[in-house]
């Protein structure tokens, strides 16, 4: 039982959703989007837990100074993890706006016909 | 109508609390109170007046449950992004992270990264699906194709557990902060937070809560930007010069404490790399998991995705939030190092008797404000820190209230037959009750170290809400029984292991050795929750299980396309 505010009764709504599920464009959308999101998730997990493991097993490496100054290697790496997080978010939003949204729109438009 | 109730309710609350306050005063032996800080009080007063004005305006627009819980879905992606950032940039992260950098240097950055990386995960796996499937609470999503009663009961209790632990930490933080900053007694401070938060939520609902959050986020970002720029300006905008000076300061301090030159140099240098914060690899990974996945299970954060009109806006709000939060952590890093140099060397900020900072370790950023901008800017930063706690507490309370009124009352008790007015009434009463509980617990826990409570809240969210939500949305084979048993196992195990861990078993109960040696339970409790959900669902042969599995296809279509999703209400 979900919340249904679409103005269709449950049977009609169910029939509409089944029609979409059978639509090859929908199947392509789901396949593409889930491949993309799991890939991004994998990158984020690898980057973050790679960082955590580096801290756990090689603290000395992160403490090493870079460029002849005081700044240690750990600082660009740590800030880099934050920047990767923001960048991946941006990558997803861009792809979703330009790619997934039009696919969803065309499926929905055909459904309303 | 609701507006006329304000003074009465406020008075009632105050009268109720008075005896408790006297009790708290009697208990407070060490009460280290500062002189009354008038600029801070005036600026905080201005903030309160402005936010109460917003609440009054919002009260006029809060007509039904949808307005109350989710601002009618009428918040834009940008606004929601700021509000999410506001929810997330709590006083604990502003004061706590800068304080940690002040004392240990680099370790503070590990916290920051862990807090940030949960956001991309939320975006990739949950944000849009939440918006497409849910309406008011994350239980709408978790129970979408399942038997309503058991799933909602589980979700409501796990929400309340997370909310209450988080709330205690915020209330205690608020009380201590205000005692120090404004020179008010602890009990008054906790009551002021409780009463103001009740006003925002009770009368203004999600509309007021969101705008309070947005204003506070802008003030906090502005304030932190100014502080970071002022610190960098002192070093010709060279971070390396700042770091070099900080290492020098720490080296001198170690030498003054009697360390040999070589050892002093090494101690000074230690702030540039990871130190004792992460002790063993298991604790490190476990802690990282709690931060990363806990974010995706915090009810007051999840609720924010229902305040926007559609999936596209939900997506946009995560991008804005991640950007602002990342920027904020960059600033706290600079602020923390700035404090080492500008605060750590100034005797005016140091406690001559106990050593360390006047007013406790968490005051590094506050003293830095004084060092940079004098008393007036100090007052401003104090007011912003207080406003921060107030806004976060309001968001938490609203999430807790919606769990009781929407999940327990409307869905379980009334089986979905409650009218909007009835649900709203229960919601408002719950806000009131939660406020009293928060004030009461805030006073009881005054003397306790509550830092672990935030990590406990994250561990519970990562071990209960997160696995339940993820599998209910993504795994066709998931069943009601699997969700309820698996989620409960995760939450209970996280709770038990936390009690047996060093933070409670040794620090609070005073035992010599912890039974559970690691600092965070998540590496065990979260996988066990996933495994239990999988195992119980797979073995589930009940009639209900067939219905649950059969409902997946429709749920998936709606979650992917938004067809049939709840619409924003017209204003």
Tab-separated table of C-alpha atoms in Angstrom, chain A residues 21-95:
chain	number	residue	atom	x	y	z
A	21	UNK	CA	7.784	-1.963	-16.406
A	22	UNK	CA	7.417	-3.720	-19.778
A	23	UNK	CA	8.637	-0.666	-21.731
A	24	UNK	CA	12.117	-1.350	-23.215
A	25	UNK	CA	13.055	2.312	-22.631
A	26	UNK	CA	12.314	1.879	-18.932
A	27	UNK	CA	14.426	-1.250	-18.793
A	28	UNK	CA	17.270	0.544	-20.531
A	29	UNK	CA	16.975	3.459	-18.098
A	30	UNK	CA	17.091	1.221	-15.037
A	31	UNK	CA	20.035	-0.773	-16.367
A	32	UNK	CA	22.016	2.331	-17.263
A	33	UNK	CA	21.261	4.237	-14.122
A	34	UNK	CA	22.013	1.378	-11.767
A	35	UNK	CA	25.289	0.587	-13.519
A	36	UNK	CA	26.267	4.249	-13.223
A	37	UNK	CA	25.239	4.729	-9.582
A	38	UNK	CA	26.894	1.497	-8.388
A	39	UNK	CA	30.062	2.475	-10.211
A	40	UNK	CA	30.094	5.895	-8.507
A	41	UNK	CA	29.285	4.274	-5.159
A	42	UNK	CA	32.198	1.875	-5.675
A	43	UNK	CA	34.580	4.732	-6.437
A	44	UNK	CA	33.480	6.648	-3.339
A	45	UNK	CA	33.798	3.587	-1.088
A	46	UNK	CA	37.231	2.728	-2.512
A	47	UNK	CA	38.517	6.280	-2.061
A	48	UNK	CA	37.227	6.706	1.481
A	49	UNK	CA	38.111	3.276	2.854
A	50	UNK	CA	41.450	3.456	1.026
A	51	UNK	CA	42.102	6.644	2.991
A	52	UNK	CA	40.983	5.033	6.271
A	53	UNK	CA	43.206	1.981	5.633
A	54	UNK	CA	46.130	4.260	4.841
A	55	UNK	CA	45.598	5.937	8.211
A	56	UNK	CA	45.340	2.572	9.935
A	57	UNK	CA	48.418	1.007	8.347
A	58	UNK	CA	50.745	3.779	7.201
A	59	UNK	CA	50.540	6.885	9.344
A	60	UNK	CA	54.158	7.802	8.571
A	61	UNK	CA	53.446	8.206	4.872
A	62	UNK	CA	50.667	10.705	5.553
A	63	UNK	CA	52.857	12.644	7.981
A	64	UNK	CA	55.623	13.082	5.385
A	65	UNK	CA	56.245	16.737	4.440
A	66	UNK	CA	55.797	17.709	0.805
A	67	UNK	CA	57.388	20.379	-1.356
A	68	UNK	CA	60.131	21.174	1.164
A	69	UNK	CA	57.673	22.922	3.487
A	70	UNK	CA	55.680	21.891	6.526
A	71	UNK	CA	52.498	20.779	4.765
A	72	UNK	CA	52.233	16.984	4.971
A	73	UNK	CA	51.101	14.583	2.271
A	74	UNK	CA	48.063	13.759	4.420
A	75	UNK	CA	46.579	17.224	3.953
A	76	UNK	CA	46.118	17.154	0.162
A	77	UNK	CA	44.984	13.516	0.432
A	78	UNK	CA	42.418	14.247	3.157
A	79	UNK	CA	41.107	17.356	1.420
A	80	UNK	CA	41.240	15.370	-1.817
A	81	UNK	CA	38.797	12.795	-0.381
A	82	UNK	CA	36.374	15.649	0.392
A	83	UNK	CA	36.811	17.103	-3.102
A	84	UNK	CA	36.299	13.686	-4.740
A	85	UNK	CA	33.031	13.387	-2.805
A	86	UNK	CA	31.811	16.758	-4.064
A	87	UNK	CA	33.026	16.053	-7.609
A	88	UNK	CA	31.288	12.651	-7.823
A	89	UNK	CA	28.071	14.283	-6.624
A	90	UNK	CA	28.445	16.826	-9.405
A	91	UNK	CA	29.141	14.118	-11.987
A	92	UNK	CA	25.986	12.249	-11.023
A	93	UNK	CA	23.752	15.338	-11.061
A	94	UNK	CA	25.059	16.326	-14.476
A	95	UNK	CA	24.492	12.902	-15.995
